[in-house]
XYZ file of C-alpha atoms in Angstrom:
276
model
C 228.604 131.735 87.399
C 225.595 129.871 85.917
C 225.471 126.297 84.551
C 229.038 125.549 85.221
C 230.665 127.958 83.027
C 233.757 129.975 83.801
C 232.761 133.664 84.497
C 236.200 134.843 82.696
C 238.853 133.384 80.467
C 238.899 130.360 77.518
C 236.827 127.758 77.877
C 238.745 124.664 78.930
C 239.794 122.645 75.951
C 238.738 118.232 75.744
C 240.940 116.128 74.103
C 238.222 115.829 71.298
C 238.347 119.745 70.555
C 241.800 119.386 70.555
C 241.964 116.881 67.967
C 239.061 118.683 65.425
C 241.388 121.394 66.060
C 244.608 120.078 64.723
C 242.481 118.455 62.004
C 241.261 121.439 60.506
C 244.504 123.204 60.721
C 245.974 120.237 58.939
C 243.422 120.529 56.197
C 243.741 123.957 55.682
C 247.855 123.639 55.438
C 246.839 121.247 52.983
C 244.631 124.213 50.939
C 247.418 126.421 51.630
C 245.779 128.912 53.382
C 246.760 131.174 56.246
C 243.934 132.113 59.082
C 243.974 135.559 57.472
C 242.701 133.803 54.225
C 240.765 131.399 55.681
C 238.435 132.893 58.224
C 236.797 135.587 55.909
C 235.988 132.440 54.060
C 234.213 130.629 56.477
C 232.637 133.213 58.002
C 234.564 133.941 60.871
C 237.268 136.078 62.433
C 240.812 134.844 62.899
C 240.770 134.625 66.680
C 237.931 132.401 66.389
C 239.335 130.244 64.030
C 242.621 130.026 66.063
C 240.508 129.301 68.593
C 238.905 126.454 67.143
C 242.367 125.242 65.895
C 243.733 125.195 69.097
C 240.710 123.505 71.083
C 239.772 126.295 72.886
C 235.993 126.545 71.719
C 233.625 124.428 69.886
C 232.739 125.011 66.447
C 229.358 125.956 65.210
C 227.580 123.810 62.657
C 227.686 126.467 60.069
C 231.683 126.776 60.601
C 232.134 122.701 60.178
C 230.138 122.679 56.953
C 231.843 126.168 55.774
C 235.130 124.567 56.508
C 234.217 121.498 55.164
C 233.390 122.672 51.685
C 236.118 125.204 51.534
C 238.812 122.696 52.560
C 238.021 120.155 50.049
C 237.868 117.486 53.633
C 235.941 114.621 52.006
C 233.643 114.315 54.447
C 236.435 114.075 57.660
C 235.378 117.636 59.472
C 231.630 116.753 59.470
C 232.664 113.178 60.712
C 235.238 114.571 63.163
C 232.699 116.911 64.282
C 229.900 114.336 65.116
C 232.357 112.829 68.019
C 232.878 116.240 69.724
C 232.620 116.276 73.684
C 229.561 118.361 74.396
C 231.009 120.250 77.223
C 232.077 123.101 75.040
C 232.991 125.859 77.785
C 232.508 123.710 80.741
C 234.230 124.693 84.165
C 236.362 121.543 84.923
C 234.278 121.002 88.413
C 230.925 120.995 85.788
C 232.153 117.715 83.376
C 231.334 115.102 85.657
C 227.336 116.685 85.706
C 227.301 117.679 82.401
C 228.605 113.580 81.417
C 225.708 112.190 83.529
C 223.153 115.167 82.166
C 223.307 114.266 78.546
C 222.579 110.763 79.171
C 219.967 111.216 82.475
C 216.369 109.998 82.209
C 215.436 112.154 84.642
C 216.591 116.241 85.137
C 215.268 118.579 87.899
C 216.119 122.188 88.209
C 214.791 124.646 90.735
C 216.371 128.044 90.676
C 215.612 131.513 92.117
C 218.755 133.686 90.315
C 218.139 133.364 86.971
C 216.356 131.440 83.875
C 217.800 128.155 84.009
C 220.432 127.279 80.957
C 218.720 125.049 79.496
C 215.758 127.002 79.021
C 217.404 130.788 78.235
C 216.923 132.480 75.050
C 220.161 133.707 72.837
C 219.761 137.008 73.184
C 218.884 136.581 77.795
C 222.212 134.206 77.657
C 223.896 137.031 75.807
C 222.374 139.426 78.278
C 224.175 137.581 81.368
C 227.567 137.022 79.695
C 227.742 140.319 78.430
C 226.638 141.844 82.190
C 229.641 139.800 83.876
C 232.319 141.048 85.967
C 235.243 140.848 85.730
C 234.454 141.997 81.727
C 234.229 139.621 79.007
C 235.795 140.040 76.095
C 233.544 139.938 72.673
C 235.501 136.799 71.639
C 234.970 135.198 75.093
C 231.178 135.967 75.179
C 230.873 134.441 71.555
C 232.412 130.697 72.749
C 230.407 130.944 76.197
C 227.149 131.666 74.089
C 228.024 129.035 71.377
C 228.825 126.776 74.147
C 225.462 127.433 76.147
C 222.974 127.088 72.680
C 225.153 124.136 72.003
C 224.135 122.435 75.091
C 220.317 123.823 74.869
C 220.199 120.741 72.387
C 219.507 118.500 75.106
C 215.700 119.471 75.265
C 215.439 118.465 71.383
C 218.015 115.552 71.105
C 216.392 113.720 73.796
C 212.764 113.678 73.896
C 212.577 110.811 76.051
C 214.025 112.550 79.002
C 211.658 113.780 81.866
C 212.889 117.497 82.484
C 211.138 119.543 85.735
C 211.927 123.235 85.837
C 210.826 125.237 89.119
C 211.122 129.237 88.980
C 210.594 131.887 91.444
C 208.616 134.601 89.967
C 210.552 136.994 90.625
C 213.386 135.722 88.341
C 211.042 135.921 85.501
C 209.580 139.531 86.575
C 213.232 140.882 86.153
C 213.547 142.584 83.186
C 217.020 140.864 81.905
C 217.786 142.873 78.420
C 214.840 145.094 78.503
C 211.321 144.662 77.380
C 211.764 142.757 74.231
C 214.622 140.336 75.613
C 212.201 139.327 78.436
C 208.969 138.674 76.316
C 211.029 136.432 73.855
C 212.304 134.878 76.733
C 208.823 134.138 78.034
C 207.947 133.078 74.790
C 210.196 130.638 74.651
C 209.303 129.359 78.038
C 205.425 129.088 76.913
C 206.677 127.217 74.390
C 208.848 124.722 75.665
C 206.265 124.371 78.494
C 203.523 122.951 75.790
C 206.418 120.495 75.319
C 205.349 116.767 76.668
C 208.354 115.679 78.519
C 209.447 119.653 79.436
C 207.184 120.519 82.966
C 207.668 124.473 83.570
C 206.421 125.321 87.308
C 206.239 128.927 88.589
C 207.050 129.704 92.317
C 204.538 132.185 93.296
C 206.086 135.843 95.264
C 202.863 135.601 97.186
C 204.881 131.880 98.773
C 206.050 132.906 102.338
C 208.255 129.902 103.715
C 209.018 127.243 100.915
C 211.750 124.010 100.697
C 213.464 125.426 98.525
C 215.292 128.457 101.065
C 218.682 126.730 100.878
C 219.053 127.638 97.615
C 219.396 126.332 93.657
C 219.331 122.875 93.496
C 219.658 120.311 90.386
C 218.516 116.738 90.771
C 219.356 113.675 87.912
C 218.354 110.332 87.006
C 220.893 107.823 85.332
C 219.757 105.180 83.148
C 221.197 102.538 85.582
C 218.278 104.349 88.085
C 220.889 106.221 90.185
C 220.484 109.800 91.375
C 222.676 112.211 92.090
C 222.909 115.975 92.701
C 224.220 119.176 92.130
C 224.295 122.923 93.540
C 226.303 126.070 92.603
C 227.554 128.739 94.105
C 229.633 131.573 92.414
C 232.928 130.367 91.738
C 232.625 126.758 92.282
C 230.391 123.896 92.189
C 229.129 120.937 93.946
C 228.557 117.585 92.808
C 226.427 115.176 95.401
C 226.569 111.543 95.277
C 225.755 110.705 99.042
C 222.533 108.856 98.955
C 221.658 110.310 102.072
C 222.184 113.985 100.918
C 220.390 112.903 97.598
C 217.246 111.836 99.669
C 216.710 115.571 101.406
C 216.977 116.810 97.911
C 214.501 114.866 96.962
C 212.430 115.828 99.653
C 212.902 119.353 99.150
C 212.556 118.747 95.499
C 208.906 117.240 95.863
C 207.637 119.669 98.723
C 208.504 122.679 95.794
C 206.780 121.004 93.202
C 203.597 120.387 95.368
C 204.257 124.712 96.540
C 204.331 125.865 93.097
C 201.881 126.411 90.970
C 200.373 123.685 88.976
C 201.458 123.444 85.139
C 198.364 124.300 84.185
C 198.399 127.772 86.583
C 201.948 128.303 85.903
C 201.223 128.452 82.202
C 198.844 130.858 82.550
C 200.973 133.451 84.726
C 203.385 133.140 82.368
C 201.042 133.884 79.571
C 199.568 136.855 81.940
C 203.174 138.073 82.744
C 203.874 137.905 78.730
C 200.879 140.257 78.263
C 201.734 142.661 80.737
């Protein structure tokens, strides 16, 4: 469990998927079309078009404007589309972070399993979907990955956001997918640390005692100035709204970013580990 999505099953469905979901079915009644005609159409199979129909994943761009031309909609799927929730996938114990995330003018992240979300690669999100247990099925790992790219956008829709990411080094020395998953996945991380409001710190193996022992930790700023905070476990999650608790976060937030290495030095390893 990473990021607040289930480890098995359908994503939950929002009222808004829902209601794309009965529109498009409607629409495509109206082209008289069954799914079996339909989905080679747009691209897709049938279960994932049921599953759109039925609310049960979000629909990729390519599938609204497919749908859109091949339905004939006048406009109403790309303008239905445009109010979707943006927790596509979300465990129900994630919404109430990921509501306050997409609007936060501040995000911190320290973590010492795994690539953060927001930062992960298709193919290393693939990678960790496809490695879960219990099994996922191929249609299940398709919504979780369309759900986690979907909410990548964050680090391009709002450039005004302060984001902090701290790593272990070991996390990124694990090669997740082999050779040629991991360097893309560096890559990406070089780039997006060149990024001006994207800071990309490495916590060094050679670190004996550090704040951040207690384990992964996300920290958030809302526009209103409050902060709040969040931590994860396997199965379940923890949102954080005592002050007090949201303080020694803090704390243990600003000790790891004055432990790791600078930007600067963390770009570098990074660039060092990508040569390797």
């Amino acid at each position: 469990m990473t990021d607040g999505y289930p480890s098995g099953g359908e994503p939950e469905a929002s009222d808004s998927l829902k209601a794309f979901g009965e529109v498009v079915k409607t629409f495509r009644r109206r082209a008289r079309l069954t799914q079996e005609e339909f989905a080679p159409r747009v691209g897709y199979s049938v279960p994932t078009v049921a599953s759109i129909e039925q609310g049960r994943r979000f629909p990729p761009a390519d599938f609204v404007e497919r749908a859109e031309d091949v339905l004939d909609a006048f406009g109403v799927l790309r303008a239905a589309a445009k109010h979707l929730s943006r927790q596509p996938g979300l465990a129900s114990w994630f919404r109430q972070w990921a509501k306050l995330e997409a609007e936060a003018l501040s995000l911190y992240t320290y973590e010492n399993r795994l690539v953060p979300g927001l930062l992960q690669t298709k193919a290393y999100a693939h990678e960790l979907f496809a490695g879960q247990r219990p099994p996922l099925g191929n249609e299940q790992i398709e919504a979780q990955l369309v759900a986690r790219l979907e909410r990548k956008r964050l680090l391009t829709e709002r450039p005004n956001t302060a984001y902090s990411f701290i790593i272990e080094q070991h996390v990124l020395e694990r090669p997740t997918g082999g050779v040629e998953v991991s360097r893309e996945q560096l890559d990406h991380l070089i780039s997006l640390a060149e990024c001006r409001n994207i800071e990309v710190q490495v916590l060094p193996r050679s670190l004996g005692h550090h704040a951040g022992l207690g384990g992964p930790m996300q920290l958030l700023e809302t526009p209103d100035n409050r902060w709040f905070g969040y931590c994860e476990g396997q199965e379940s999650g923890q949102f954080i709204s005592d002050r007090k608790v949201v303080s020694i976060l803090q704390m243990r937030y600003a000790r790891m970013r004055s432990q790791a290495l600078t930007l600067e030095d963390s770009r570098s390893l990074l660039r060092r580990m990508r040569g390797a």
